């Protein structure tokens, strides 16, 4: 029985070490906040959190929440007037659904469209060379009158090519671009059209995308929180500031005449940010419609999420720093608001990620003996910021009761957004800077990526 005594003693010893270490961290944190550290020291150690993250991602959102609450009655009156004009005119809307192997989703999408408060629309489905049962499903739906036009591309040409083909058949005044796996709130089409009638300069509108499979895994729950903060609240901020720079391909609306003028979608991956840049460069206004809700599925495991976000990160380098670099340079068509829109994204999404890496290396070498305590305090600070952000989300959300349960994931969200997403973005940016990996992404056909690369060289 001597071996059992040894095992028990090791377990007890390990437990005592763990408890003592936790107590030491607690005492260090207590000293940090109560006796040992002044404001200057806090700013020296946590400068990245207080000087970069808090002003951009939290302070602006607090002001937005206050402004939103104050102006809500005025906005309601403006929307009511726009709604009257919209229904009086009753323009035809072309709902464009391009995609490959999406047949299993089409019927659900069509059903959600049948329940819309705005009903003057046509549905155009473009099959981008599907090799499953999508042709059979879509032809059947077309014959039964569920979709107005089904177009099949015999050879895959990429999502942008499919969207352009569908747009060439569109008859509507407005084109709404949807992902096949999306589903819409009953008033989503109506809400995404309203900005066109509140401001005649608006030629493109982004919808608010939320996570449908939020309860599937911890991974999807954290993405649901992220979407609420970065898409719903974050894009409200950029839209209010006039620097909104990406209309999600899952749900966006465009004036058809404007799309014709700018040449529709350019081929190659990253079409969401690219088309938005083209609209802005043409001198038109792009806004975000918070109440136009689209529900979509997100990756349920970490590897698929990593692949998706790495691709998204590459798009920033490819389009903002490479293809549309003229926005950053003084020229005849230069506009300060477009420059600010791009620079906001480049600085906070790209440059600050490299600054964050430098910040972590500095902490590692400067506070080697107290690194764990430093990281725990940083987590507590971020957690406090996150609760503030969640309060803003609850204030502006149209369904706070349904989304409140996500509060239990706030302690984990700091690791998700603060580490996982930052590391993923760094990998995406760096590989795109040096290796042009977006042009070899299997998400898009190789032939169209080669053509897209030739366009910017």
PDB file of C-alpha atoms in Angstrom, residues 124-278:
ATOM      1  CA  UNK A 124     -33.268  34.232 -59.050  1.00  0.00           C
ATOM      2  CA  UNK A 125     -31.166  31.218 -58.080  1.00  0.00           C
ATOM      3  CA  UNK A 126     -27.827  30.737 -59.842  1.00  0.00           C
ATOM      4  CA  UNK A 127     -26.254  27.295 -59.597  1.00  0.00           C
ATOM      5  CA  UNK A 128     -22.455  27.664 -59.740  1.00  0.00           C
ATOM      6  CA  UNK A 129     -21.676  24.250 -61.217  1.00  0.00           C
ATOM      7  CA  UNK A 130     -23.183  22.108 -58.444  1.00  0.00           C
ATOM      8  CA  UNK A 131     -22.310  18.411 -58.438  1.00  0.00           C
ATOM      9  CA  UNK A 132     -25.033  17.264 -56.050  1.00  0.00           C
ATOM     10  CA  UNK A 133     -28.832  17.215 -56.320  1.00  0.00           C
ATOM     11  CA  UNK A 134     -29.129  21.021 -56.476  1.00  0.00           C
ATOM     12  CA  UNK A 135     -30.216  21.077 -60.180  1.00  0.00           C
ATOM     13  CA  UNK A 136     -33.047  18.598 -59.541  1.00  0.00           C
ATOM     14  CA  UNK A 137     -34.229  20.470 -56.413  1.00  0.00           C
ATOM     15  CA  UNK A 138     -34.114  23.919 -57.993  1.00  0.00           C
ATOM     16  CA  UNK A 139     -35.781  22.890 -61.258  1.00  0.00           C
ATOM     17  CA  UNK A 140     -38.556  21.310 -59.249  1.00  0.00           C
ATOM     18  CA  UNK A 141     -38.994  24.508 -57.219  1.00  0.00           C
ATOM     19  CA  UNK A 142     -39.019  26.575 -60.409  1.00  0.00           C
ATOM     20  CA  UNK A 143     -41.680  24.373 -62.018  1.00  0.00           C
ATOM     21  CA  UNK A 144     -43.841  24.665 -58.907  1.00  0.00           C
ATOM     22  CA  UNK A 145     -43.483  28.467 -58.862  1.00  0.00           C
ATOM     23  CA  UNK A 146     -41.450  28.722 -55.649  1.00  0.00           C
ATOM     24  CA  UNK A 147     -38.579  30.440 -57.457  1.00  0.00           C
ATOM     25  CA  UNK A 148     -38.956  32.643 -60.525  1.00  0.00           C
ATOM     26  CA  UNK A 149     -35.779  31.752 -62.379  1.00  0.00           C
ATOM     27  CA  UNK A 150     -33.189  29.014 -62.001  1.00  0.00           C
ATOM     28  CA  UNK A 151     -29.927  29.400 -63.932  1.00  0.00           C
ATOM     29  CA  UNK A 152     -27.370  26.623 -64.039  1.00  0.00           C
ATOM     30  CA  UNK A 153     -23.698  27.170 -64.880  1.00  0.00           C
ATOM     31  CA  UNK A 154     -22.318  23.948 -66.323  1.00  0.00           C
ATOM     32  CA  UNK A 155     -18.823  24.849 -65.111  1.00  0.00           C
ATOM     33  CA  UNK A 156     -17.990  26.502 -61.817  1.00  0.00           C
ATOM     34  CA  UNK A 157     -17.122  30.160 -62.255  1.00  0.00           C
ATOM     35  CA  UNK A 158     -17.046  31.439 -58.671  1.00  0.00           C
ATOM     36  CA  UNK A 159     -19.614  33.241 -56.567  1.00  0.00           C
ATOM     37  CA  UNK A 160     -19.005  36.653 -58.157  1.00  0.00           C
ATOM     38  CA  UNK A 161     -19.459  35.227 -61.644  1.00  0.00           C
ATOM     39  CA  UNK A 162     -22.680  33.536 -60.560  1.00  0.00           C
ATOM     40  CA  UNK A 163     -23.944  36.770 -59.012  1.00  0.00           C
ATOM     41  CA  UNK A 164     -23.174  38.701 -62.204  1.00  0.00           C
ATOM     42  CA  UNK A 165     -24.989  36.152 -64.342  1.00  0.00           C
ATOM     43  CA  UNK A 166     -28.046  36.329 -62.099  1.00  0.00           C
ATOM     44  CA  UNK A 167     -27.956  40.135 -62.056  1.00  0.00           C
ATOM     45  CA  UNK A 168     -28.051  40.197 -65.869  1.00  0.00           C
ATOM     46  CA  UNK A 169     -31.509  38.576 -65.667  1.00  0.00           C
ATOM     47  CA  UNK A 170     -32.755  40.798 -62.812  1.00  0.00           C
ATOM     48  CA  UNK A 171     -35.708  43.075 -63.554  1.00  0.00           C
ATOM     49  CA  UNK A 172     -36.051  44.751 -60.155  1.00  0.00           C
ATOM     50  CA  UNK A 173     -35.170  48.291 -59.195  1.00  0.00           C
ATOM     51  CA  UNK A 174     -33.170  46.851 -56.313  1.00  0.00           C
ATOM     52  CA  UNK A 175     -31.086  43.681 -56.095  1.00  0.00           C
ATOM     53  CA  UNK A 176     -30.906  41.856 -52.771  1.00  0.00           C
ATOM     54  CA  UNK A 177     -27.962  39.456 -52.542  1.00  0.00           C
ATOM     55  CA  UNK A 178     -28.533  36.483 -50.231  1.00  0.00           C
ATOM     56  CA  UNK A 179     -26.604  33.389 -49.205  1.00  0.00           C
ATOM     57  CA  UNK A 180     -28.649  30.251 -49.755  1.00  0.00           C
ATOM     58  CA  UNK A 181     -28.330  29.119 -46.142  1.00  0.00           C
ATOM     59  CA  UNK A 182     -29.793  32.390 -44.834  1.00  0.00           C
ATOM     60  CA  UNK A 183     -33.232  32.920 -43.346  1.00  0.00           C
ATOM     61  CA  UNK A 184     -34.825  36.300 -42.794  1.00  0.00           C
ATOM     62  CA  UNK A 185     -37.012  37.942 -40.189  1.00  0.00           C
ATOM     63  CA  UNK A 186     -40.493  38.660 -41.555  1.00  0.00           C
ATOM     64  CA  UNK A 187     -39.767  42.353 -42.107  1.00  0.00           C
ATOM     65  CA  UNK A 188     -36.148  41.991 -43.287  1.00  0.00           C
ATOM     66  CA  UNK A 189     -36.688  42.877 -46.964  1.00  0.00           C
ATOM     67  CA  UNK A 190     -38.834  45.857 -45.985  1.00  0.00           C
ATOM     68  CA  UNK A 191     -36.232  47.078 -43.479  1.00  0.00           C
ATOM     69  CA  UNK A 192     -33.266  46.772 -45.839  1.00  0.00           C
ATOM     70  CA  UNK A 193     -35.125  48.852 -48.457  1.00  0.00           C
ATOM     71  CA  UNK A 194     -36.036  51.727 -46.107  1.00  0.00           C
ATOM     72  CA  UNK A 195     -32.614  53.500 -46.211  1.00  0.00           C
ATOM     73  CA  UNK A 196     -33.032  53.992 -49.975  1.00  0.00           C
ATOM     74  CA  UNK A 197     -36.125  56.072 -49.152  1.00  0.00           C
ATOM     75  CA  UNK A 198     -34.700  58.012 -46.215  1.00  0.00           C
ATOM     76  CA  UNK A 199     -31.696  59.323 -48.167  1.00  0.00           C
ATOM     77  CA  UNK A 200     -31.537  59.512 -51.958  1.00  0.00           C
ATOM     78  CA  UNK A 201     -27.721  59.306 -51.862  1.00  0.00           C
ATOM     79  CA  UNK A 202     -27.862  55.777 -50.437  1.00  0.00           C
ATOM     80  CA  UNK A 203     -27.206  53.207 -53.159  1.00  0.00           C
ATOM     81  CA  UNK A 204     -26.202  50.151 -51.107  1.00  0.00           C
ATOM     82  CA  UNK A 205     -27.411  48.816 -47.755  1.00  0.00           C
ATOM     83  CA  UNK A 206     -25.993  46.089 -45.535  1.00  0.00           C
ATOM     84  CA  UNK A 207     -28.246  43.828 -43.487  1.00  0.00           C
ATOM     85  CA  UNK A 208     -27.656  42.720 -39.898  1.00  0.00           C
ATOM     86  CA  UNK A 209     -26.397  39.125 -39.846  1.00  0.00           C
ATOM     87  CA  UNK A 210     -26.905  37.052 -36.694  1.00  0.00           C
ATOM     88  CA  UNK A 211     -26.066  33.470 -35.784  1.00  0.00           C
ATOM     89  CA  UNK A 212     -28.836  30.896 -36.184  1.00  0.00           C
ATOM     90  CA  UNK A 213     -26.979  27.886 -34.715  1.00  0.00           C
ATOM     91  CA  UNK A 214     -25.762  29.798 -31.651  1.00  0.00           C
ATOM     92  CA  UNK A 215     -26.537  26.953 -29.243  1.00  0.00           C
ATOM     93  CA  UNK A 216     -24.855  24.180 -31.238  1.00  0.00           C
ATOM     94  CA  UNK A 217     -21.405  24.393 -29.598  1.00  0.00           C
ATOM     95  CA  UNK A 218     -19.324  26.740 -27.458  1.00  0.00           C
ATOM     96  CA  UNK A 219     -17.642  27.772 -30.701  1.00  0.00           C
ATOM     97  CA  UNK A 220     -20.939  28.941 -32.248  1.00  0.00           C
ATOM     98  CA  UNK A 221     -22.072  30.636 -29.013  1.00  0.00           C
ATOM     99  CA  UNK A 222     -18.905  32.726 -28.935  1.00  0.00           C
ATOM    100  CA  UNK A 223     -19.426  33.613 -32.598  1.00  0.00           C
ATOM    101  CA  UNK A 224     -22.995  34.664 -31.775  1.00  0.00           C
ATOM    102  CA  UNK A 225     -21.615  37.107 -29.206  1.00  0.00           C
ATOM    103  CA  UNK A 226     -18.996  38.302 -31.666  1.00  0.00           C
ATOM    104  CA  UNK A 227     -21.582  38.898 -34.398  1.00  0.00           C
ATOM    105  CA  UNK A 228     -23.712  40.949 -32.006  1.00  0.00           C
ATOM    106  CA  UNK A 229     -20.768  43.125 -31.096  1.00  0.00           C
ATOM    107  CA  UNK A 230     -18.862  43.448 -34.365  1.00  0.00           C
ATOM    108  CA  UNK A 231     -21.680  43.238 -36.922  1.00  0.00           C
ATOM    109  CA  UNK A 232     -24.737  44.640 -35.160  1.00  0.00           C
ATOM    110  CA  UNK A 233     -23.113  47.236 -32.885  1.00  0.00           C
ATOM    111  CA  UNK A 234     -19.803  47.652 -34.701  1.00  0.00           C
ATOM    112  CA  UNK A 235     -21.404  48.361 -38.055  1.00  0.00           C
ATOM    113  CA  UNK A 236     -23.911  50.683 -36.452  1.00  0.00           C
ATOM    114  CA  UNK A 237     -20.900  52.706 -35.276  1.00  0.00           C
ATOM    115  CA  UNK A 238     -19.173  52.802 -38.673  1.00  0.00           C
ATOM    116  CA  UNK A 239     -22.459  53.556 -40.436  1.00  0.00           C
ATOM    117  CA  UNK A 240     -23.173  56.469 -38.099  1.00  0.00           C
ATOM    118  CA  UNK A 241     -19.652  57.788 -38.712  1.00  0.00           C
ATOM    119  CA  UNK A 242     -20.079  57.436 -42.480  1.00  0.00           C
ATOM    120  CA  UNK A 243     -17.213  54.937 -42.816  1.00  0.00           C
ATOM    121  CA  UNK A 244     -19.176  51.670 -43.148  1.00  0.00           C
ATOM    122  CA  UNK A 245     -17.021  49.562 -45.449  1.00  0.00           C
ATOM    123  CA  UNK A 246     -18.341  46.023 -45.896  1.00  0.00           C
ATOM    124  CA  UNK A 247     -21.782  44.766 -46.912  1.00  0.00           C
ATOM    125  CA  UNK A 248     -22.073  41.112 -45.982  1.00  0.00           C
ATOM    126  CA  UNK A 249     -22.684  38.759 -48.897  1.00  0.00           C
ATOM    127  CA  UNK A 250     -25.166  36.938 -46.696  1.00  0.00           C
ATOM    128  CA  UNK A 251     -27.599  39.868 -46.910  1.00  0.00           C
ATOM    129  CA  UNK A 252     -27.118  43.105 -48.799  1.00  0.00           C
ATOM    130  CA  UNK A 253     -29.205  45.343 -51.074  1.00  0.00           C
ATOM    131  CA  UNK A 254     -28.085  47.439 -54.035  1.00  0.00           C
ATOM    132  CA  UNK A 255     -29.743  49.767 -56.483  1.00  0.00           C
ATOM    133  CA  UNK A 256     -29.573  47.858 -59.793  1.00  0.00           C
ATOM    134  CA  UNK A 257     -28.735  50.955 -61.829  1.00  0.00           C
ATOM    135  CA  UNK A 258     -25.767  51.649 -59.546  1.00  0.00           C
ATOM    136  CA  UNK A 259     -24.496  48.072 -59.925  1.00  0.00           C
ATOM    137  CA  UNK A 260     -24.651  48.497 -63.694  1.00  0.00           C
ATOM    138  CA  UNK A 261     -22.606  51.708 -63.486  1.00  0.00           C
ATOM    139  CA  UNK A 262     -19.824  50.163 -61.398  1.00  0.00           C
ATOM    140  CA  UNK A 263     -19.663  46.923 -63.396  1.00  0.00           C
ATOM    141  CA  UNK A 264     -21.268  44.593 -60.859  1.00  0.00           C
ATOM    142  CA  UNK A 265     -19.030  42.192 -58.890  1.00  0.00           C
ATOM    143  CA  UNK A 266     -15.398  41.663 -59.873  1.00  0.00           C
ATOM    144  CA  UNK A 267     -14.343  38.041 -60.105  1.00  0.00           C
ATOM    145  CA  UNK A 268     -12.288  36.417 -57.367  1.00  0.00           C
ATOM    146  CA  UNK A 269     -12.764  35.840 -53.620  1.00  0.00           C
ATOM    147  CA  UNK A 270     -13.610  38.562 -51.141  1.00  0.00           C
ATOM    148  CA  UNK A 271     -16.514  39.977 -53.135  1.00  0.00           C
ATOM    149  CA  UNK A 272     -18.262  41.427 -50.028  1.00  0.00           C
ATOM    150  CA  UNK A 273     -15.675  44.083 -49.250  1.00  0.00           C
ATOM    151  CA  UNK A 274     -14.777  44.587 -52.889  1.00  0.00           C
ATOM    152  CA  UNK A 275     -18.265  45.555 -54.084  1.00  0.00           C
ATOM    153  CA  UNK A 276     -18.657  47.921 -51.130  1.00  0.00           C
ATOM    154  CA  UNK A 277     -15.398  49.651 -52.023  1.00  0.00           C
ATOM    155  CA  UNK A 278     -16.555  50.043 -55.630  1.00  0.00           C
TER     156      UNK A 278
END
